[in-house]
């Protein structure tokens, strides 16, 4: 909660039985001066008794400096995990850094279409660095980022979801983390500059149209793969060599 908040309405935190911590930018004195609706006594004793602790940053915390992330990113708290997800990007930098923490809380995911290239901000991104804390990325997350040439994905991600990089026409290569078990439908469709992909040894499934109309020159399918979806490599006009293991059924 920002330190310039002067009032919080009635029932703002009603029935939040899982709320364990409130992070407040200001001091304890400033917190206790906030006017709460319905005459709520805002002394520390009430919150501690209710099982909620308050962490005071005392005006000394700058998240962009402390967490090292790019201006223009917005975050949303996932109630299921208690961690932050990147919700969207509306900055002007062409190189984006996704942090491992936001206000001291782990960032573990990137939401659906968070960087989808349908606006002037996302369509000009050239490089995205993803922190090692990220274990989830949503569908179409980087789709149509037409200027994107480089992206680093950390170990821990288990799925490249549907249309994750679809239409990234400048992406030339990508290393799939060793933890990835599936590549979703259309994941790299229309990545016309994509020549090389190093697939994960944990990979078991390649979805429909996954590399359709990409620029692949050659690819080796790992031994653990059992499923290759319909037209996964169709219209790969530069594909000269593909090695498919006996495990594929």
PDB file of C-alpha atoms in Angstrom:
ATOM      1  CA  UNK A   1       0.000   0.000   0.000  1.00  0.00           C
ATOM      2  CA  UNK A   2       1.545   3.378  -1.004  1.00  0.00           C
ATOM      3  CA  UNK A   3       2.423   5.801   1.790  1.00  0.00           C
ATOM      4  CA  UNK A   4       0.302   8.573   0.278  1.00  0.00           C
ATOM      5  CA  UNK A   5      -2.939   6.657   0.970  1.00  0.00           C
ATOM      6  CA  UNK A   6      -4.948   8.617   3.549  1.00  0.00           C
ATOM      7  CA  UNK A   7      -8.133   6.579   3.751  1.00  0.00           C
ATOM      8  CA  UNK A   8      -9.287   2.969   3.302  1.00  0.00           C
ATOM      9  CA  UNK A   9     -12.977   2.232   2.881  1.00  0.00           C
ATOM     10  CA  UNK A  10     -15.311   0.157   4.990  1.00  0.00           C
ATOM     11  CA  UNK A  11     -14.899  -3.625   4.611  1.00  0.00           C
ATOM     12  CA  UNK A  12     -11.790  -3.192   2.365  1.00  0.00           C
ATOM     13  CA  UNK A  13     -10.182  -6.251   3.954  1.00  0.00           C
ATOM     14  CA  UNK A  14     -13.357  -8.036   4.985  1.00  0.00           C
ATOM     15  CA  UNK A  15     -13.262 -11.872   5.002  1.00  0.00           C
ATOM     16  CA  UNK A  16      -9.678 -12.028   3.755  1.00  0.00           C
ATOM     17  CA  UNK A  17      -8.938 -14.976   5.995  1.00  0.00           C
ATOM     18  CA  UNK A  18      -5.708 -15.869   4.160  1.00  0.00           C
ATOM     19  CA  UNK A  19      -4.209 -12.377   4.353  1.00  0.00           C
ATOM     20  CA  UNK A  20      -0.980 -12.811   6.278  1.00  0.00           C
ATOM     21  CA  UNK A  21       1.003  -9.702   5.386  1.00  0.00           C
ATOM     22  CA  UNK A  22       0.449  -6.111   4.311  1.00  0.00           C
ATOM     23  CA  UNK A  23       3.413  -4.237   2.860  1.00  0.00           C
ATOM     24  CA  UNK A  24       3.194  -0.509   3.530  1.00  0.00           C
ATOM     25  CA  UNK A  25       5.588   1.995   1.987  1.00  0.00           C
ATOM     26  CA  UNK A  26       5.502   4.381   4.893  1.00  0.00           C
ATOM     27  CA  UNK A  27       6.123   4.270   8.628  1.00  0.00           C
ATOM     28  CA  UNK A  28       4.057   2.760  11.407  1.00  0.00           C
ATOM     29  CA  UNK A  29       3.088   6.257  12.537  1.00  0.00           C
ATOM     30  CA  UNK A  30       1.802   7.092   9.029  1.00  0.00           C
ATOM     31  CA  UNK A  31      -0.089   3.800   8.867  1.00  0.00           C
ATOM     32  CA  UNK A  32      -1.907   4.437  12.122  1.00  0.00           C
ATOM     33  CA  UNK A  33      -2.924   7.883  10.832  1.00  0.00           C
ATOM     34  CA  UNK A  34      -4.860   6.373   7.902  1.00  0.00           C
ATOM     35  CA  UNK A  35      -8.625   6.834   8.260  1.00  0.00           C
ATOM     36  CA  UNK A  36     -10.519   3.564   8.006  1.00  0.00           C
ATOM     37  CA  UNK A  37     -14.229   3.395   7.245  1.00  0.00           C
ATOM     38  CA  UNK A  38     -16.756   2.685   9.978  1.00  0.00           C
ATOM     39  CA  UNK A  39     -14.452   3.941  12.719  1.00  0.00           C
ATOM     40  CA  UNK A  40     -12.119   0.910  12.624  1.00  0.00           C
ATOM     41  CA  UNK A  41      -9.367   1.105  15.211  1.00  0.00           C
ATOM     42  CA  UNK A  42      -6.216   0.930  13.057  1.00  0.00           C
ATOM     43  CA  UNK A  43      -3.753   0.256  15.853  1.00  0.00           C
ATOM     44  CA  UNK A  44      -1.204  -2.506  15.359  1.00  0.00           C
ATOM     45  CA  UNK A  45      -2.769  -4.670  18.021  1.00  0.00           C
ATOM     46  CA  UNK A  46      -5.914  -5.297  15.993  1.00  0.00           C
ATOM     47  CA  UNK A  47      -3.999  -6.525  12.947  1.00  0.00           C
ATOM     48  CA  UNK A  48      -1.610  -8.780  14.844  1.00  0.00           C
ATOM     49  CA  UNK A  49      -4.484 -10.301  16.806  1.00  0.00           C
ATOM     50  CA  UNK A  50      -6.252 -11.020  13.522  1.00  0.00           C
ATOM     51  CA  UNK A  51      -3.226 -12.918  12.189  1.00  0.00           C
ATOM     52  CA  UNK A  52      -2.062 -10.255   9.724  1.00  0.00           C
ATOM     53  CA  UNK A  53       1.361  -8.666  10.026  1.00  0.00           C
ATOM     54  CA  UNK A  54       2.319  -5.316   8.542  1.00  0.00           C
ATOM     55  CA  UNK A  55       5.759  -4.720   7.054  1.00  0.00           C
ATOM     56  CA  UNK A  56       6.830  -1.076   6.983  1.00  0.00           C
ATOM     57  CA  UNK A  57       9.229   0.007   4.250  1.00  0.00           C
ATOM     58  CA  UNK A  58       9.646   3.455   5.821  1.00  0.00           C
ATOM     59  CA  UNK A  59       9.824   5.166   2.456  1.00  0.00           C
ATOM     60  CA  UNK A  60      13.163   3.565   1.642  1.00  0.00           C
ATOM     61  CA  UNK A  61      12.099   1.012  -0.995  1.00  0.00           C
ATOM     62  CA  UNK A  62      12.236   1.681  -4.729  1.00  0.00           C
ATOM     63  CA  UNK A  63      11.067  -1.525  -6.441  1.00  0.00           C
ATOM     64  CA  UNK A  64      12.566  -0.705  -9.842  1.00  0.00           C
ATOM     65  CA  UNK A  65      16.002  -0.161  -8.317  1.00  0.00           C
ATOM     66  CA  UNK A  66      15.834  -2.888  -5.679  1.00  0.00           C
ATOM     67  CA  UNK A  67      14.343  -5.591  -7.888  1.00  0.00           C
ATOM     68  CA  UNK A  68      16.055  -4.555 -11.124  1.00  0.00           C
ATOM     69  CA  UNK A  69      13.089  -4.625 -13.460  1.00  0.00           C
ATOM     70  CA  UNK A  70      12.137  -2.582 -16.496  1.00  0.00           C
ATOM     71  CA  UNK A  71       9.880   0.437 -16.084  1.00  0.00           C
ATOM     72  CA  UNK A  72       6.450  -0.167 -17.596  1.00  0.00           C
ATOM     73  CA  UNK A  73       5.865  -3.666 -16.267  1.00  0.00           C
ATOM     74  CA  UNK A  74       2.747  -4.177 -14.174  1.00  0.00           C
ATOM     75  CA  UNK A  75       2.172  -7.030 -11.767  1.00  0.00           C
ATOM     76  CA  UNK A  76      -0.784  -8.877 -10.308  1.00  0.00           C
ATOM     77  CA  UNK A  77      -0.822 -10.974  -7.142  1.00  0.00           C
ATOM     78  CA  UNK A  78      -1.848 -14.582  -7.715  1.00  0.00           C
ATOM     79  CA  UNK A  79      -4.104 -15.558  -4.769  1.00  0.00           C
ATOM     80  CA  UNK A  80      -3.442 -19.262  -5.303  1.00  0.00           C
ATOM     81  CA  UNK A  81       0.337 -19.030  -4.985  1.00  0.00           C
ATOM     82  CA  UNK A  82       0.789 -15.828  -3.011  1.00  0.00           C
ATOM     83  CA  UNK A  83       3.308 -14.701  -5.637  1.00  0.00           C
ATOM     84  CA  UNK A  84       3.279 -12.074  -8.365  1.00  0.00           C
ATOM     85  CA  UNK A  85       2.696 -12.597 -12.085  1.00  0.00           C
ATOM     86  CA  UNK A  86       3.693 -10.102 -14.753  1.00  0.00           C
ATOM     87  CA  UNK A  87       0.366  -8.837 -16.085  1.00  0.00           C
ATOM     88  CA  UNK A  88       1.410  -6.594 -18.974  1.00  0.00           C
ATOM     89  CA  UNK A  89       4.058  -4.246 -20.325  1.00  0.00           C
ATOM     90  CA  UNK A  90       3.446  -0.644 -21.332  1.00  0.00           C
ATOM     91  CA  UNK A  91       6.966   0.757 -21.316  1.00  0.00           C
ATOM     92  CA  UNK A  92       9.206   2.139 -24.050  1.00  0.00           C
ATOM     93  CA  UNK A  93      12.394   0.138 -23.511  1.00  0.00           C
ATOM     94  CA  UNK A  94      13.170  -2.360 -26.257  1.00  0.00           C
ATOM     95  CA  UNK A  95      15.054  -4.637 -23.857  1.00  0.00           C
ATOM     96  CA  UNK A  96      12.959  -5.895 -20.960  1.00  0.00           C
ATOM     97  CA  UNK A  97      14.111  -7.481 -17.697  1.00  0.00           C
ATOM     98  CA  UNK A  98      11.576  -9.494 -15.703  1.00  0.00           C
ATOM     99  CA  UNK A  99      12.601  -9.569 -12.024  1.00  0.00           C
ATOM    100  CA  UNK A 100      12.638 -12.413  -9.547  1.00  0.00           C
ATOM    101  CA  UNK A 101      10.901 -10.308  -6.875  1.00  0.00           C
ATOM    102  CA  UNK A 102       8.488  -7.397  -6.668  1.00  0.00           C
ATOM    103  CA  UNK A 103       8.244  -5.569  -3.340  1.00  0.00           C
ATOM    104  CA  UNK A 104      10.050  -8.489  -1.755  1.00  0.00           C
ATOM    105  CA  UNK A 105       7.571 -11.107  -3.026  1.00  0.00           C
ATOM    106  CA  UNK A 106       8.591 -13.694  -5.631  1.00  0.00           C
ATOM    107  CA  UNK A 107       7.568 -13.244  -9.266  1.00  0.00           C
ATOM    108  CA  UNK A 108       6.777 -16.734 -10.565  1.00  0.00           C
ATOM    109  CA  UNK A 109       4.659 -16.277 -13.693  1.00  0.00           C
ATOM    110  CA  UNK A 110       3.924 -14.248 -16.810  1.00  0.00           C
ATOM    111  CA  UNK A 111       0.244 -13.906 -17.624  1.00  0.00           C
ATOM    112  CA  UNK A 112      -1.697 -14.598 -20.804  1.00  0.00           C
ATOM    113  CA  UNK A 113      -0.743 -12.157 -23.574  1.00  0.00           C
ATOM    114  CA  UNK A 114       1.404 -10.101 -21.203  1.00  0.00           C
ATOM    115  CA  UNK A 115       3.709  -9.080 -24.068  1.00  0.00           C
ATOM    116  CA  UNK A 116       1.413  -9.725 -27.009  1.00  0.00           C
ATOM    117  CA  UNK A 117       2.619  -7.567 -29.872  1.00  0.00           C
ATOM    118  CA  UNK A 118      -0.594  -5.783 -30.762  1.00  0.00           C
ATOM    119  CA  UNK A 119       0.582  -2.363 -29.591  1.00  0.00           C
ATOM    120  CA  UNK A 120       3.498  -0.005 -30.184  1.00  0.00           C
ATOM    121  CA  UNK A 121       5.242  -1.000 -26.946  1.00  0.00           C
ATOM    122  CA  UNK A 122       5.365  -4.759 -27.403  1.00  0.00           C
ATOM    123  CA  UNK A 123       5.926  -4.776 -31.148  1.00  0.00           C
ATOM    124  CA  UNK A 124       9.256  -2.957 -30.676  1.00  0.00           C
ATOM    125  CA  UNK A 125      10.723  -5.254 -27.991  1.00  0.00           C
ATOM    126  CA  UNK A 126      13.977  -6.873 -29.162  1.00  0.00           C
ATOM    127  CA  UNK A 127      15.152  -8.750 -26.059  1.00  0.00           C
ATOM    128  CA  UNK A 128      13.451 -10.225 -22.989  1.00  0.00           C
ATOM    129  CA  UNK A 129      15.405 -11.554 -20.006  1.00  0.00           C
ATOM    130  CA  UNK A 130      13.297 -13.760 -17.743  1.00  0.00           C
ATOM    131  CA  UNK A 131      14.414 -14.285 -14.150  1.00  0.00           C
ATOM    132  CA  UNK A 132      15.124 -17.724 -12.741  1.00  0.00           C
ATOM    133  CA  UNK A 133      12.087 -17.564 -10.436  1.00  0.00           C
ATOM    134  CA  UNK A 134       9.601 -17.841 -13.321  1.00  0.00           C
ATOM    135  CA  UNK A 135       7.982 -21.272 -13.599  1.00  0.00           C
ATOM    136  CA  UNK A 136       4.853 -20.405 -15.593  1.00  0.00           C
ATOM    137  CA  UNK A 137       4.196 -18.517 -18.821  1.00  0.00           C
ATOM    138  CA  UNK A 138       0.726 -18.025 -20.256  1.00  0.00           C
ATOM    139  CA  UNK A 139      -0.649 -18.681 -23.724  1.00  0.00           C
ATOM    140  CA  UNK A 140       0.239 -16.146 -26.447  1.00  0.00           C
ATOM    141  CA  UNK A 141       2.570 -14.529 -23.933  1.00  0.00           C
ATOM    142  CA  UNK A 142       5.068 -13.236 -26.524  1.00  0.00           C
ATOM    143  CA  UNK A 143       2.899 -13.715 -29.608  1.00  0.00           C
ATOM    144  CA  UNK A 144       3.405 -11.288 -32.514  1.00  0.00           C
ATOM    145  CA  UNK A 145       6.413  -9.562 -30.947  1.00  0.00           C
ATOM    146  CA  UNK A 146       7.727  -8.975 -34.447  1.00  0.00           C
ATOM    147  CA  UNK A 147      11.018  -7.317 -33.391  1.00  0.00           C
ATOM    148  CA  UNK A 148      11.940  -9.909 -30.756  1.00  0.00           C
ATOM    149  CA  UNK A 149      15.286 -11.515 -31.602  1.00  0.00           C
ATOM    150  CA  UNK A 150      16.376 -12.866 -28.224  1.00  0.00           C
ATOM    151  CA  UNK A 151      14.630 -14.329 -25.194  1.00  0.00           C
ATOM    152  CA  UNK A 152      16.070 -16.299 -22.296  1.00  0.00           C
ATOM    153  CA  UNK A 153      13.831 -18.789 -20.512  1.00  0.00           C
ATOM    154  CA  UNK A 154      14.882 -20.169 -17.108  1.00  0.00           C
ATOM    155  CA  UNK A 155      15.014 -23.719 -15.832  1.00  0.00           C
ATOM    156  CA  UNK A 156      11.815 -24.611 -13.980  1.00  0.00           C
ATOM    157  CA  UNK A 157       9.353 -23.853 -16.768  1.00  0.00           C
ATOM    158  CA  UNK A 158       7.521 -27.070 -17.665  1.00  0.00           C
ATOM    159  CA  UNK A 159       5.482 -25.942 -20.657  1.00  0.00           C
ATOM    160  CA  UNK A 160       5.820 -23.665 -23.653  1.00  0.00           C
ATOM    161  CA  UNK A 161       2.084 -23.003 -24.025  1.00  0.00           C
ATOM    162  CA  UNK A 162      -0.089 -22.538 -27.073  1.00  0.00           C
ATOM    163  CA  UNK A 163       0.945 -19.686 -29.397  1.00  0.00           C
ATOM    164  CA  UNK A 164       3.597 -18.533 -26.922  1.00  0.00           C
ATOM    165  CA  UNK A 165       5.878 -17.208 -29.695  1.00  0.00           C
ATOM    166  CA  UNK A 166       3.507 -17.368 -32.644  1.00  0.00           C
ATOM    167  CA  UNK A 167       4.291 -14.691 -35.197  1.00  0.00           C
ATOM    168  CA  UNK A 168       7.662 -13.673 -33.695  1.00  0.00           C
ATOM    169  CA  UNK A 169       9.083 -13.196 -37.165  1.00  0.00           C
ATOM    170  CA  UNK A 170      12.522 -11.919 -36.055  1.00  0.00           C
ATOM    171  CA  UNK A 171      13.279 -14.677 -33.521  1.00  0.00           C
ATOM    172  CA  UNK A 172      16.268 -16.615 -34.881  1.00  0.00           C
ATOM    173  CA  UNK A 173      17.035 -19.149 -32.151  1.00  0.00           C
ATOM    174  CA  UNK A 174      15.891 -20.271 -28.725  1.00  0.00           C
ATOM    175  CA  UNK A 175      17.102 -22.762 -26.133  1.00  0.00           C
ATOM    176  CA  UNK A 176      14.271 -24.667 -24.508  1.00  0.00           C
ATOM    177  CA  UNK A 177      14.918 -25.211 -20.758  1.00  0.00           C
ATOM    178  CA  UNK A 178      15.677 -28.806 -19.794  1.00  0.00           C
ATOM    179  CA  UNK A 179      12.598 -28.840 -17.532  1.00  0.00           C
ATOM    180  CA  UNK A 180      10.107 -28.279 -20.391  1.00  0.00           C
ATOM    181  CA  UNK A 181       7.901 -31.328 -20.938  1.00  0.00           C
ATOM    182  CA  UNK A 182       5.529 -30.047 -23.619  1.00  0.00           C
ATOM    183  CA  UNK A 183       5.385 -27.527 -26.448  1.00  0.00           C
ATOM    184  CA  UNK A 184       1.843 -26.347 -27.104  1.00  0.00           C
ATOM    185  CA  UNK A 185      -0.148 -25.953 -30.292  1.00  0.00           C
ATOM    186  CA  UNK A 186       1.074 -23.139 -32.580  1.00  0.00           C
ATOM    187  CA  UNK A 187       3.856 -22.320 -30.088  1.00  0.00           C
ATOM    188  CA  UNK A 188       6.344 -21.241 -32.792  1.00  0.00           C
ATOM    189  CA  UNK A 189       4.094 -20.999 -35.821  1.00  0.00           C
ATOM    190  CA  UNK A 190       5.105 -18.314 -38.332  1.00  0.00           C
ATOM    191  CA  UNK A 191       8.491 -17.742 -36.669  1.00  0.00           C
ATOM    192  CA  UNK A 192       9.953 -17.348 -40.136  1.00  0.00           C
ATOM    193  CA  UNK A 193      13.483 -16.423 -38.978  1.00  0.00           C
ATOM    194  CA  UNK A 194      13.722 -19.300 -36.502  1.00  0.00           C
ATOM    195  CA  UNK A 195      16.496 -21.554 -37.819  1.00  0.00           C
ATOM    196  CA  UNK A 196      17.650 -23.422 -34.726  1.00  0.00           C
ATOM    197  CA  UNK A 197      15.921 -24.807 -31.650  1.00  0.00           C
ATOM    198  CA  UNK A 198      17.594 -26.824 -28.917  1.00  0.00           C
ATOM    199  CA  UNK A 199      14.824 -29.007 -27.521  1.00  0.00           C
ATOM    200  CA  UNK A 200      14.605 -30.166 -23.927  1.00  0.00           C
ATOM    201  CA  UNK A 201      15.608 -33.742 -23.108  1.00  0.00           C
ATOM    202  CA  UNK A 202      12.527 -33.844 -20.825  1.00  0.00           C
ATOM    203  CA  UNK A 203      10.221 -33.046 -23.726  1.00  0.00           C
ATOM    204  CA  UNK A 204       7.444 -35.584 -24.342  1.00  0.00           C
ATOM    205  CA  UNK A 205       4.869 -33.719 -26.471  1.00  0.00           C
ATOM    206  CA  UNK A 206       5.056 -31.377 -29.455  1.00  0.00           C
ATOM    207  CA  UNK A 207       1.664 -29.872 -30.211  1.00  0.00           C
ATOM    208  CA  UNK A 208      -0.233 -29.345 -33.439  1.00  0.00           C
ATOM    209  CA  UNK A 209       1.256 -26.739 -35.794  1.00  0.00           C
ATOM    210  CA  UNK A 210       3.977 -26.109 -33.181  1.00  0.00           C
ATOM    211  CA  UNK A 211       6.631 -25.131 -35.757  1.00  0.00           C
ATOM    212  CA  UNK A 212       4.352 -24.703 -38.764  1.00  0.00           C
ATOM    213  CA  UNK A 213       5.721 -22.167 -41.291  1.00  0.00           C
ATOM    214  CA  UNK A 214       8.875 -21.580 -39.258  1.00  0.00           C
ATOM    215  CA  UNK A 215      12.352 -21.151 -40.731  1.00  0.00           C
ATOM    216  CA  UNK A 216      13.828 -24.324 -39.220  1.00  0.00           C
ATOM    217  CA  UNK A 217      16.782 -25.779 -41.109  1.00  0.00           C
ATOM    218  CA  UNK A 218      17.225 -28.913 -39.013  1.00  0.00           C
ATOM    219  CA  UNK A 219      15.937 -30.321 -35.744  1.00  0.00           C
ATOM    220  CA  UNK A 220      16.580 -33.320 -33.545  1.00  0.00           C
ATOM    221  CA  UNK A 221      13.596 -34.694 -31.624  1.00  0.00           C
ATOM    222  CA  UNK A 222      14.638 -35.958 -28.155  1.00  0.00           C
ATOM    223  CA  UNK A 223      14.241 -39.621 -27.208  1.00  0.00           C
ATOM    224  CA  UNK A 224      11.504 -38.937 -24.648  1.00  0.00           C
ATOM    225  CA  UNK A 225       9.075 -37.471 -27.185  1.00  0.00           C
ATOM    226  CA  UNK A 226       6.085 -39.735 -27.781  1.00  0.00           C
ATOM    227  CA  UNK A 227       3.655 -37.362 -29.507  1.00  0.00           C
ATOM    228  CA  UNK A 228       4.136 -34.994 -32.447  1.00  0.00           C
ATOM    229  CA  UNK A 229       0.944 -33.142 -33.301  1.00  0.00           C
ATOM    230  CA  UNK A 230      -0.777 -32.683 -36.631  1.00  0.00           C
ATOM    231  CA  UNK A 231       1.201 -30.584 -39.150  1.00  0.00           C
ATOM    232  CA  UNK A 232       3.757 -29.652 -36.488  1.00  0.00           C
ATOM    233  CA  UNK A 233       6.418 -28.996 -39.160  1.00  0.00           C
ATOM    234  CA  UNK A 234       4.296 -28.266 -42.217  1.00  0.00           C
ATOM    235  CA  UNK A 235       5.429 -25.475 -44.540  1.00  0.00           C
ATOM    236  CA  UNK A 236       8.942 -25.452 -43.039  1.00  0.00           C
ATOM    237  CA  UNK A 237      10.392 -24.837 -46.491  1.00  0.00           C
ATOM    238  CA  UNK A 238      14.015 -24.662 -45.317  1.00  0.00           C
ATOM    239  CA  UNK A 239      13.861 -27.837 -43.224  1.00  0.00           C
ATOM    240  CA  UNK A 240      16.500 -30.157 -44.683  1.00  0.00           C
ATOM    241  CA  UNK A 241      16.870 -32.622 -41.827  1.00  0.00           C
ATOM    242  CA  UNK A 242      14.712 -33.921 -38.990  1.00  0.00           C
ATOM    243  CA  UNK A 243      15.653 -36.766 -36.661  1.00  0.00           C
ATOM    244  CA  UNK A 244      12.659 -38.560 -35.134  1.00  0.00           C
ATOM    245  CA  UNK A 245      13.236 -41.209 -32.433  1.00  0.00           C
ATOM    246  CA  UNK A 246      11.467 -44.579 -32.247  1.00  0.00           C
ATOM    247  CA  UNK A 247       9.632 -43.369 -29.125  1.00  0.00           C
ATOM    248  CA  UNK A 248       7.249 -41.325 -31.290  1.00  0.00           C
ATOM    249  CA  UNK A 249       4.001 -43.192 -31.841  1.00  0.00           C
TER     250      UNK A 249
END
